[in-house]
Short mmCIF file of C-alpha atoms in Angstrom, two decimals:
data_model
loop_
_atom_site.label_atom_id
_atom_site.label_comp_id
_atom_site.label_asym_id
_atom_site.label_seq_id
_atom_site.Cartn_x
_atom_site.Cartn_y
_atom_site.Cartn_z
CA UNK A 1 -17.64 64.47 20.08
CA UNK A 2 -16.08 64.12 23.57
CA UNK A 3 -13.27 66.92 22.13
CA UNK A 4 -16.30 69.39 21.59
CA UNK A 5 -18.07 68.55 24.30
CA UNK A 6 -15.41 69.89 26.41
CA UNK A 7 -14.26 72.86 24.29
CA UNK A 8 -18.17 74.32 24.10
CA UNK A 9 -18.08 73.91 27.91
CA UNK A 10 -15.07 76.05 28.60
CA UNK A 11 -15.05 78.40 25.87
CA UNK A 12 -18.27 78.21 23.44
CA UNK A 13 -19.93 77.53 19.97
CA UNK A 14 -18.60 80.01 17.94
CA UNK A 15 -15.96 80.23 19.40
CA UNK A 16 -14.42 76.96 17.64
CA UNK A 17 -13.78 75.96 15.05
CA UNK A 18 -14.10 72.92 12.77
CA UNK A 19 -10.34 73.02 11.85
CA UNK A 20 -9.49 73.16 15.57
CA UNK A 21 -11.86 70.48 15.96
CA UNK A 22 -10.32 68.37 14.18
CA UNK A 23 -6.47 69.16 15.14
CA UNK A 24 -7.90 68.48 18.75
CA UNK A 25 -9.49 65.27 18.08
CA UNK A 26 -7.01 64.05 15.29
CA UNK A 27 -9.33 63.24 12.99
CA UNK A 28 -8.67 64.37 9.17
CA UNK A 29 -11.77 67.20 8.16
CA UNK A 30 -13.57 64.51 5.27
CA UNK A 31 -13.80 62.20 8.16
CA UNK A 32 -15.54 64.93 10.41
CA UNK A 33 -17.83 65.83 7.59
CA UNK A 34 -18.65 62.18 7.18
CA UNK A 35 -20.31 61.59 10.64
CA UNK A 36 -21.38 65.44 10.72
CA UNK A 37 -22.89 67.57 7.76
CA UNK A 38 -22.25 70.55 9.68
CA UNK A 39 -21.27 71.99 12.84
CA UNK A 40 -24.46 71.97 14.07
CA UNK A 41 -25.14 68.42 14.01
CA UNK A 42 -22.16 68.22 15.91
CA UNK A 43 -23.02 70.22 18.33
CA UNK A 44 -26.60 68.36 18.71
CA UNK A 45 -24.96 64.86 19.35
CA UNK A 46 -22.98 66.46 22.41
CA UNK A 47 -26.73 67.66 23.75
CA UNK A 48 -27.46 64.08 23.65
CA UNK A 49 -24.28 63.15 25.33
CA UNK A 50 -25.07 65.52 27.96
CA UNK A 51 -29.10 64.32 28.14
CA UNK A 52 -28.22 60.86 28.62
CA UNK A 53 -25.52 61.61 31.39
CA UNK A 54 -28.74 63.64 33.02
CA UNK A 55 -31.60 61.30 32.56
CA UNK A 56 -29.18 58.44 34.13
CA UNK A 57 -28.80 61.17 36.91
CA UNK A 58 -32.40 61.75 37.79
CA UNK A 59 -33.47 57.69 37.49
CA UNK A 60 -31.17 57.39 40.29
CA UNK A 61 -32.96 60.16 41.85
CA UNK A 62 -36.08 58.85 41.18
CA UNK A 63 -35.44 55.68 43.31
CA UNK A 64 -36.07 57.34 46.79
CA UNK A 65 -39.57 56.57 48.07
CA UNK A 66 -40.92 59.68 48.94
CA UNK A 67 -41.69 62.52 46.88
CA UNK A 68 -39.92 65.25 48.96
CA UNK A 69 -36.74 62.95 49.11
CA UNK A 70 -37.23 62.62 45.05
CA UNK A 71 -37.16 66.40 44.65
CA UNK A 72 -34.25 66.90 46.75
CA UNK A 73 -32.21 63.95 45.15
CA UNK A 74 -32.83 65.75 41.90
CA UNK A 75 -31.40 69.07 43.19
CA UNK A 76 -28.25 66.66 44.78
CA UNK A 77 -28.24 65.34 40.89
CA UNK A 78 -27.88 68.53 39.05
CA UNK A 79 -25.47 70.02 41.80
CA UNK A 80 -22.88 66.68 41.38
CA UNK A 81 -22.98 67.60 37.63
CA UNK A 82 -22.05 70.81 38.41
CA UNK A 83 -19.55 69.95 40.95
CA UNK A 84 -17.85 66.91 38.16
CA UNK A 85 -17.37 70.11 35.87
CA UNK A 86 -15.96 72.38 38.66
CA UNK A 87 -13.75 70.00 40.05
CA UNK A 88 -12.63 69.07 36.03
CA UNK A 89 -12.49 72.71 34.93
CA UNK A 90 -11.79 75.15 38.10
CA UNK A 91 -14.71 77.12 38.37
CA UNK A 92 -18.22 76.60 37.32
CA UNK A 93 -18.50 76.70 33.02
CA UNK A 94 -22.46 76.80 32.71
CA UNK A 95 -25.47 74.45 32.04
CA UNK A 96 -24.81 72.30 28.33
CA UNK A 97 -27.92 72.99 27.62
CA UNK A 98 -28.51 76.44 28.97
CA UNK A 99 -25.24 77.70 27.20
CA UNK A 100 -25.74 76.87 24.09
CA UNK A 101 -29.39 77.75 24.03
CA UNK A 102 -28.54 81.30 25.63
CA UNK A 103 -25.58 81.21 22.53
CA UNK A 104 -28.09 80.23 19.65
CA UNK A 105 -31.36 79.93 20.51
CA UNK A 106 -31.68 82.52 17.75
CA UNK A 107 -29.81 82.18 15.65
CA UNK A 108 -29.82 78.17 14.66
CA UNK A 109 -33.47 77.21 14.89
CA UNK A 110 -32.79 73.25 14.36
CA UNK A 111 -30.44 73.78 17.27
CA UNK A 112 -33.07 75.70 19.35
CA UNK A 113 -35.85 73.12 18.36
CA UNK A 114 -33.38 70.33 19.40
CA UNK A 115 -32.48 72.09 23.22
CA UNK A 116 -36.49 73.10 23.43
CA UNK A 117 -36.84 69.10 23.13
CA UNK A 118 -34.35 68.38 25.98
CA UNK A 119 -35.26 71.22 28.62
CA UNK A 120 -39.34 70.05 27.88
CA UNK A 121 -38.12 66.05 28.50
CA UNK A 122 -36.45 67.19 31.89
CA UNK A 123 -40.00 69.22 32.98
CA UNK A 124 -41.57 66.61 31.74
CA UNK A 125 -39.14 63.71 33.87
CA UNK A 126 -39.26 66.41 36.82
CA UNK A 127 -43.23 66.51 36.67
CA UNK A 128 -43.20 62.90 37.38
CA UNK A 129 -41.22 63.54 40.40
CA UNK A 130 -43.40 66.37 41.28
CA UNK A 131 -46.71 64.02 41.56
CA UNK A 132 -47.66 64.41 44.50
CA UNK A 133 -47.78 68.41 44.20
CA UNK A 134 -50.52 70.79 43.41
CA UNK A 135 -49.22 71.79 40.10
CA UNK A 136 -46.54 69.38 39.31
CA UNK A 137 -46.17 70.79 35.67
CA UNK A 138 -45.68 74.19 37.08
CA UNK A 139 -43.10 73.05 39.85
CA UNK A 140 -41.03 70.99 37.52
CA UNK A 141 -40.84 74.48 35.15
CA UNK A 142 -39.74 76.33 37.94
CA UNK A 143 -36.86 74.27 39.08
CA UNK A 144 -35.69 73.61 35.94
CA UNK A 145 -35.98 77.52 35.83
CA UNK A 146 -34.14 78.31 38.80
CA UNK A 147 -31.69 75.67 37.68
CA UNK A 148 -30.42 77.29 34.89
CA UNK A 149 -30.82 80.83 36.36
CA UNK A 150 -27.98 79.45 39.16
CA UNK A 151 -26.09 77.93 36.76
CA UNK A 152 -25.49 80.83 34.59
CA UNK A 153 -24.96 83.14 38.07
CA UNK A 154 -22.17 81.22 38.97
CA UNK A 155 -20.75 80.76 35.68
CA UNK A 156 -20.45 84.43 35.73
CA UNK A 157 -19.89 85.43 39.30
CA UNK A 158 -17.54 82.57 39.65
CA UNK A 159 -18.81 81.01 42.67
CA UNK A 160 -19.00 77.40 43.65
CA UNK A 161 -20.95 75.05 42.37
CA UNK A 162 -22.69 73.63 45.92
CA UNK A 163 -23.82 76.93 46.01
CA UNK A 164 -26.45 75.81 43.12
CA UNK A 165 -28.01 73.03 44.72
CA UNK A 166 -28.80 74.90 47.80
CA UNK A 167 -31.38 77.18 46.31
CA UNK A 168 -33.05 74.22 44.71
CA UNK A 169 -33.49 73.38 48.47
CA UNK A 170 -35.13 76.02 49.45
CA UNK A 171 -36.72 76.19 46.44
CA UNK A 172 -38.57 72.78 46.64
CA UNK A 173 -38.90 73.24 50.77
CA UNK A 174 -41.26 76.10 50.09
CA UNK A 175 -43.54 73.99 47.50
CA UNK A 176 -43.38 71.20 49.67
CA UNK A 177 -45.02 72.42 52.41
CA UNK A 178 -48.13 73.53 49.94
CA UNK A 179 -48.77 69.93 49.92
CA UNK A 180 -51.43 68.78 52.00
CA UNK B 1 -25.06 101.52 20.53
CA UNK B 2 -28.50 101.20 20.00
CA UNK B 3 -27.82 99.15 16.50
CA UNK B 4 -25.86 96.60 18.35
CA UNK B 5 -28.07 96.42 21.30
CA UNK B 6 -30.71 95.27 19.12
CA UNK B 7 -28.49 92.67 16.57
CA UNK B 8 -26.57 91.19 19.86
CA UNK B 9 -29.96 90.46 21.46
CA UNK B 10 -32.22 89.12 18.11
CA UNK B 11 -28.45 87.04 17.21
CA UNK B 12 -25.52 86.71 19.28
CA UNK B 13 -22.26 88.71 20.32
CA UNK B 14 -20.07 86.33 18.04
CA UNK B 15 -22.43 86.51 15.00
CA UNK B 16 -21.91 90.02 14.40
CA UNK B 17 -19.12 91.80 13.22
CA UNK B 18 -17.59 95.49 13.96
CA UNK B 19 -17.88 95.96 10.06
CA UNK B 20 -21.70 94.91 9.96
CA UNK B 21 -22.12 97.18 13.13
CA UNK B 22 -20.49 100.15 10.98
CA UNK B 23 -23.13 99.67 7.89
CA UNK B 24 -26.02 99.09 9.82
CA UNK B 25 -25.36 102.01 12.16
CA UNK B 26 -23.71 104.21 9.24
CA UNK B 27 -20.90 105.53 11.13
CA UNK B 28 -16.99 104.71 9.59
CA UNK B 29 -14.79 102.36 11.13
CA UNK B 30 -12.11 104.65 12.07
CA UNK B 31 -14.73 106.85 14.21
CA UNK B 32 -15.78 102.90 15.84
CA UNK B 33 -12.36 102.06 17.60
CA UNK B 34 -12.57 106.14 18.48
CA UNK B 35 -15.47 105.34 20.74
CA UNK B 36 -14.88 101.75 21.45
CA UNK B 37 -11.18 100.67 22.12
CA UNK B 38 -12.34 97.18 21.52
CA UNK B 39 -15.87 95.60 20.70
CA UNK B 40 -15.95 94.06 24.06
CA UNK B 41 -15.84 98.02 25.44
CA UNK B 42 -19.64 98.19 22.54
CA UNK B 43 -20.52 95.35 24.58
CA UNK B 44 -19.97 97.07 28.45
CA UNK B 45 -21.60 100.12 27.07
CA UNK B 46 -24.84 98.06 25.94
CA UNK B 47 -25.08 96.01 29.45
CA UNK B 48 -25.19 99.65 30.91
CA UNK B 49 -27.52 100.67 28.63
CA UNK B 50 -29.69 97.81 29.62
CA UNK B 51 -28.44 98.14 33.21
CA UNK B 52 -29.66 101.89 33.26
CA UNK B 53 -33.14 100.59 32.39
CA UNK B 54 -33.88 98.09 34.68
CA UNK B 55 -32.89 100.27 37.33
CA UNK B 56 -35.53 102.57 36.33
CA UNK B 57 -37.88 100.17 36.42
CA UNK B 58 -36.93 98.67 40.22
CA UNK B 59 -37.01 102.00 40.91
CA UNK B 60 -40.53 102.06 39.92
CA UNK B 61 -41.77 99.00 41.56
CA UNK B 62 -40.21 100.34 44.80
CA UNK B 63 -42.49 102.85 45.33
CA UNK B 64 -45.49 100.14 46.37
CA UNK B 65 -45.27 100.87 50.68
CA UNK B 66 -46.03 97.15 51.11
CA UNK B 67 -43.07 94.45 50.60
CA UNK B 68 -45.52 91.79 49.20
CA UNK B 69 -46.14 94.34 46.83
CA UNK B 70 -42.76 95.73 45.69
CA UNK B 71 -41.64 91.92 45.02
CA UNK B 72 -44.38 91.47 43.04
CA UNK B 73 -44.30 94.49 41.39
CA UNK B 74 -40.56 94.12 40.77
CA UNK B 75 -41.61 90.59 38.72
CA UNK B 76 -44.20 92.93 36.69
CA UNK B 77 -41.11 95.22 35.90
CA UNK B 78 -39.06 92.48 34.59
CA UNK B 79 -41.96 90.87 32.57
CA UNK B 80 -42.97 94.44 30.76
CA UNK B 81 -39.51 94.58 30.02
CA UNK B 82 -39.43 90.99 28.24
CA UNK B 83 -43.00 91.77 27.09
CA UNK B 84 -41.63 94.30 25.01
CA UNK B 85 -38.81 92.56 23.15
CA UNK B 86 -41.37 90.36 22.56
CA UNK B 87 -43.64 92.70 20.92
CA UNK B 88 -40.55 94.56 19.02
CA UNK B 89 -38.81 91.19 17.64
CA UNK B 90 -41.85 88.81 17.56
CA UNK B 91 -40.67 86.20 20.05
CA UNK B 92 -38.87 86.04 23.39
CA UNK B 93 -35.19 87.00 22.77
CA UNK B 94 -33.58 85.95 26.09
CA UNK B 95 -32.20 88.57 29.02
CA UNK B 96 -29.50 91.09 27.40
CA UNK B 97 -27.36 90.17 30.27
CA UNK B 98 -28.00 86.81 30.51
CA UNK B 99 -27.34 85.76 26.70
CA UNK B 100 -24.01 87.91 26.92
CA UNK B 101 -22.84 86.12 30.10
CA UNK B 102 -23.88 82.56 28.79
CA UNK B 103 -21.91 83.21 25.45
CA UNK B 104 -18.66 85.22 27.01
CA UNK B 105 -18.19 84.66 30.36
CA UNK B 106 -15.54 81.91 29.69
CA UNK B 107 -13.77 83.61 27.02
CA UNK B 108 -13.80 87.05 27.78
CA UNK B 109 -13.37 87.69 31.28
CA UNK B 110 -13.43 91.43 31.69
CA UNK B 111 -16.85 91.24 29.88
CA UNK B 112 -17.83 88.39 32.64
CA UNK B 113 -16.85 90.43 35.41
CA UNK B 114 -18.51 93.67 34.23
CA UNK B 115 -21.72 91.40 33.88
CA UNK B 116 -21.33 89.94 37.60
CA UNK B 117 -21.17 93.40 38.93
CA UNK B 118 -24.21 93.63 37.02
CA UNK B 119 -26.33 90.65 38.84
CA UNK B 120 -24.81 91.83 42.06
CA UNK B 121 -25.92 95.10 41.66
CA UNK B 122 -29.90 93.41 40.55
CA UNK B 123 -28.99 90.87 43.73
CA UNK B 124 -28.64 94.57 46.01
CA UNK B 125 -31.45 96.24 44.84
CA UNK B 126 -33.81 93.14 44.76
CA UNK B 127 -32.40 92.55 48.60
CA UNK B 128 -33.36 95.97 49.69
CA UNK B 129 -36.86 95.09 48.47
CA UNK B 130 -36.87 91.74 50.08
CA UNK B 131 -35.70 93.61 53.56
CA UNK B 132 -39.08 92.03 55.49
CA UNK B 133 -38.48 88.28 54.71
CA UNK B 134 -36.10 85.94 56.59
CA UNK B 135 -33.02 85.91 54.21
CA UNK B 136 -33.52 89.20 51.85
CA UNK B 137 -29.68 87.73 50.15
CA UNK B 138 -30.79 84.33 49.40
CA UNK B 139 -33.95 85.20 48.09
CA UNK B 140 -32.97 88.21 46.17
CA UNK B 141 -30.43 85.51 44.04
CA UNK B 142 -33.01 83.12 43.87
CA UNK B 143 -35.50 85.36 42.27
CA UNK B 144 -32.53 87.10 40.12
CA UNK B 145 -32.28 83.14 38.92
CA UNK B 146 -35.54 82.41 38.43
CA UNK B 147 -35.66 85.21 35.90
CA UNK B 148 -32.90 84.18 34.02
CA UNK B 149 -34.40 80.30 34.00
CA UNK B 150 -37.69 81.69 32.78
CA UNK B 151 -36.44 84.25 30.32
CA UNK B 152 -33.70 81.32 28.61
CA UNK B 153 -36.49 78.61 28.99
CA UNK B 154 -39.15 81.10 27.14
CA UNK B 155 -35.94 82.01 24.48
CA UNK B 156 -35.61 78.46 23.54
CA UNK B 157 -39.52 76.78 23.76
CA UNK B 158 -40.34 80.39 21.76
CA UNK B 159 -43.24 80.36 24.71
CA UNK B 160 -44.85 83.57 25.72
CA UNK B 161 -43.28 86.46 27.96
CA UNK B 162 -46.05 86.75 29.74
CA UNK B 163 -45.52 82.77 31.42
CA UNK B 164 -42.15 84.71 32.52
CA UNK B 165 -43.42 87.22 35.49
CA UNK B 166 -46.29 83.98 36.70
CA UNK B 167 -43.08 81.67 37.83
CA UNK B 168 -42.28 84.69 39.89
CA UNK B 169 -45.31 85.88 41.31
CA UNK B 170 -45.39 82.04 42.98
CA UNK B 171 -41.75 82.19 44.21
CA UNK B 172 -42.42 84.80 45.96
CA UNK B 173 -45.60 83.66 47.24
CA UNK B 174 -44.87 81.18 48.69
CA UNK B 175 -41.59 83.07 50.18
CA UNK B 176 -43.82 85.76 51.60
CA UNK B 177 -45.74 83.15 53.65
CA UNK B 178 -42.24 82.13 55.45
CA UNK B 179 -42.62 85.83 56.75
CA UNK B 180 -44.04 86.54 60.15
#
């Protein structure tokens, strides 16, 4: 799991292979099968991995007592995470989530119903965050929004990941000051 | 072109092959590789196909004399756009440029850098339309972002194109209030 985890980061889905997998990992291919059906169920334990690396993220966000400083430790979150990859990797490799739903949103449905799941839990965790807002269900949509759209910029410009938090800033600045 | 336009964005790059490209479009193989070195070379010729449209359409929503207006207008643009995938394939289908540089951009990296040119060049243009505001730069990537978000969130919840262009419309909103 941690082997693909890391090899759908840097490269992507289809792009490996079971057999490679498996070489990578050392693990013999009736083993694989055992804990995995198919690649696919693979592929949605490392979106768990990933979510529950995220959610411990934003609980620690969550602890700050106000809920502009919540916000802005959430951006702080999401920008470590990308920084942990950059610093691992060399350059920014995408969202976990964003990547493989850009990759097979449409063409895996279980997979696409599974990553639906995770980016609705983080509105829904952001929402919370977003209380004291006008429209915290709208906010929390449009950060995770603007999230992934930075993410995927800098995966493909190849620019650096504290770039990405930044616009979350401003971002959450601008709804901030809507509330009264 | 036009065939693999439309199976790269209702699948993926990886999930279809020059040979399934050849039947569907009814040409030979050998005429193919005459056109397109490589199918990376299909898949710059489709961005600029792509490319070439949206262009047309900032174009369009440059013509408002107010820049409240063009922004605005500009976040129509990209939602007609989306609106009409969505009409033609029966469900959001994600940004042509943004599914190609969330499955390549880590393995093929002339087809990443032809796509960042890309987002630059949507960065420019949305920056020339921004010219009033503060920071037309940082806003023109954060709205180029907030597309992308929208458009991959909408992809993977199968929610409406038409949620797409609201998320915008309040971005810049609230942006155009920062200006004096």
């Amino acid at each position: 799991m941690r082997s693909a985890a890391r090899l759908f980061l840097t490269r992507s889905y289809q792009s490996v292979g079971v057999d490679e997998l498996c070489a990578v990992a050392d693990v013999r291919k009736g083993s694989f099968y055992h804990y995995f059906p198919a690649k696919s169920d693979l592929a949605k334990a490392v979106v768990d991995h990933h979510a529950a690396a995220l959610w411990a993220h934003l609980d620690r966000a969550a602890l700050s007592d106000r809920p502009g400083a919540r916000l802005h430790a959430m951006a702080d979150a999401v920008g470590e995470i990308q920084a942990a990859f950059e610093a691992r990797f060399g350059h920014v490799v995408g969202c976990p989530f964003g990547n493989l739903a850009a990759e097979l949103a449409t063409t895996d449905d279980g997979l696409r119903e599974h990553l639906a799941a995770v980016f609705a839990e983080w509105e829904r965790r952001l929402a919370v965050l977003c209380q004291a807002g006008a429209d915290p269900a709208r906010l929390a949509r449009i950060l995770v929004a603007q999230f992934q759209g930075m993410i995927l910029l800098a995966k493909t410009g190849r620019s650096a990941a504290s770039e990405i938090p930044d616009a979350l800033h401003h971002v959450i600045a601008l709804n901030l000051r809507e509330v009264p």
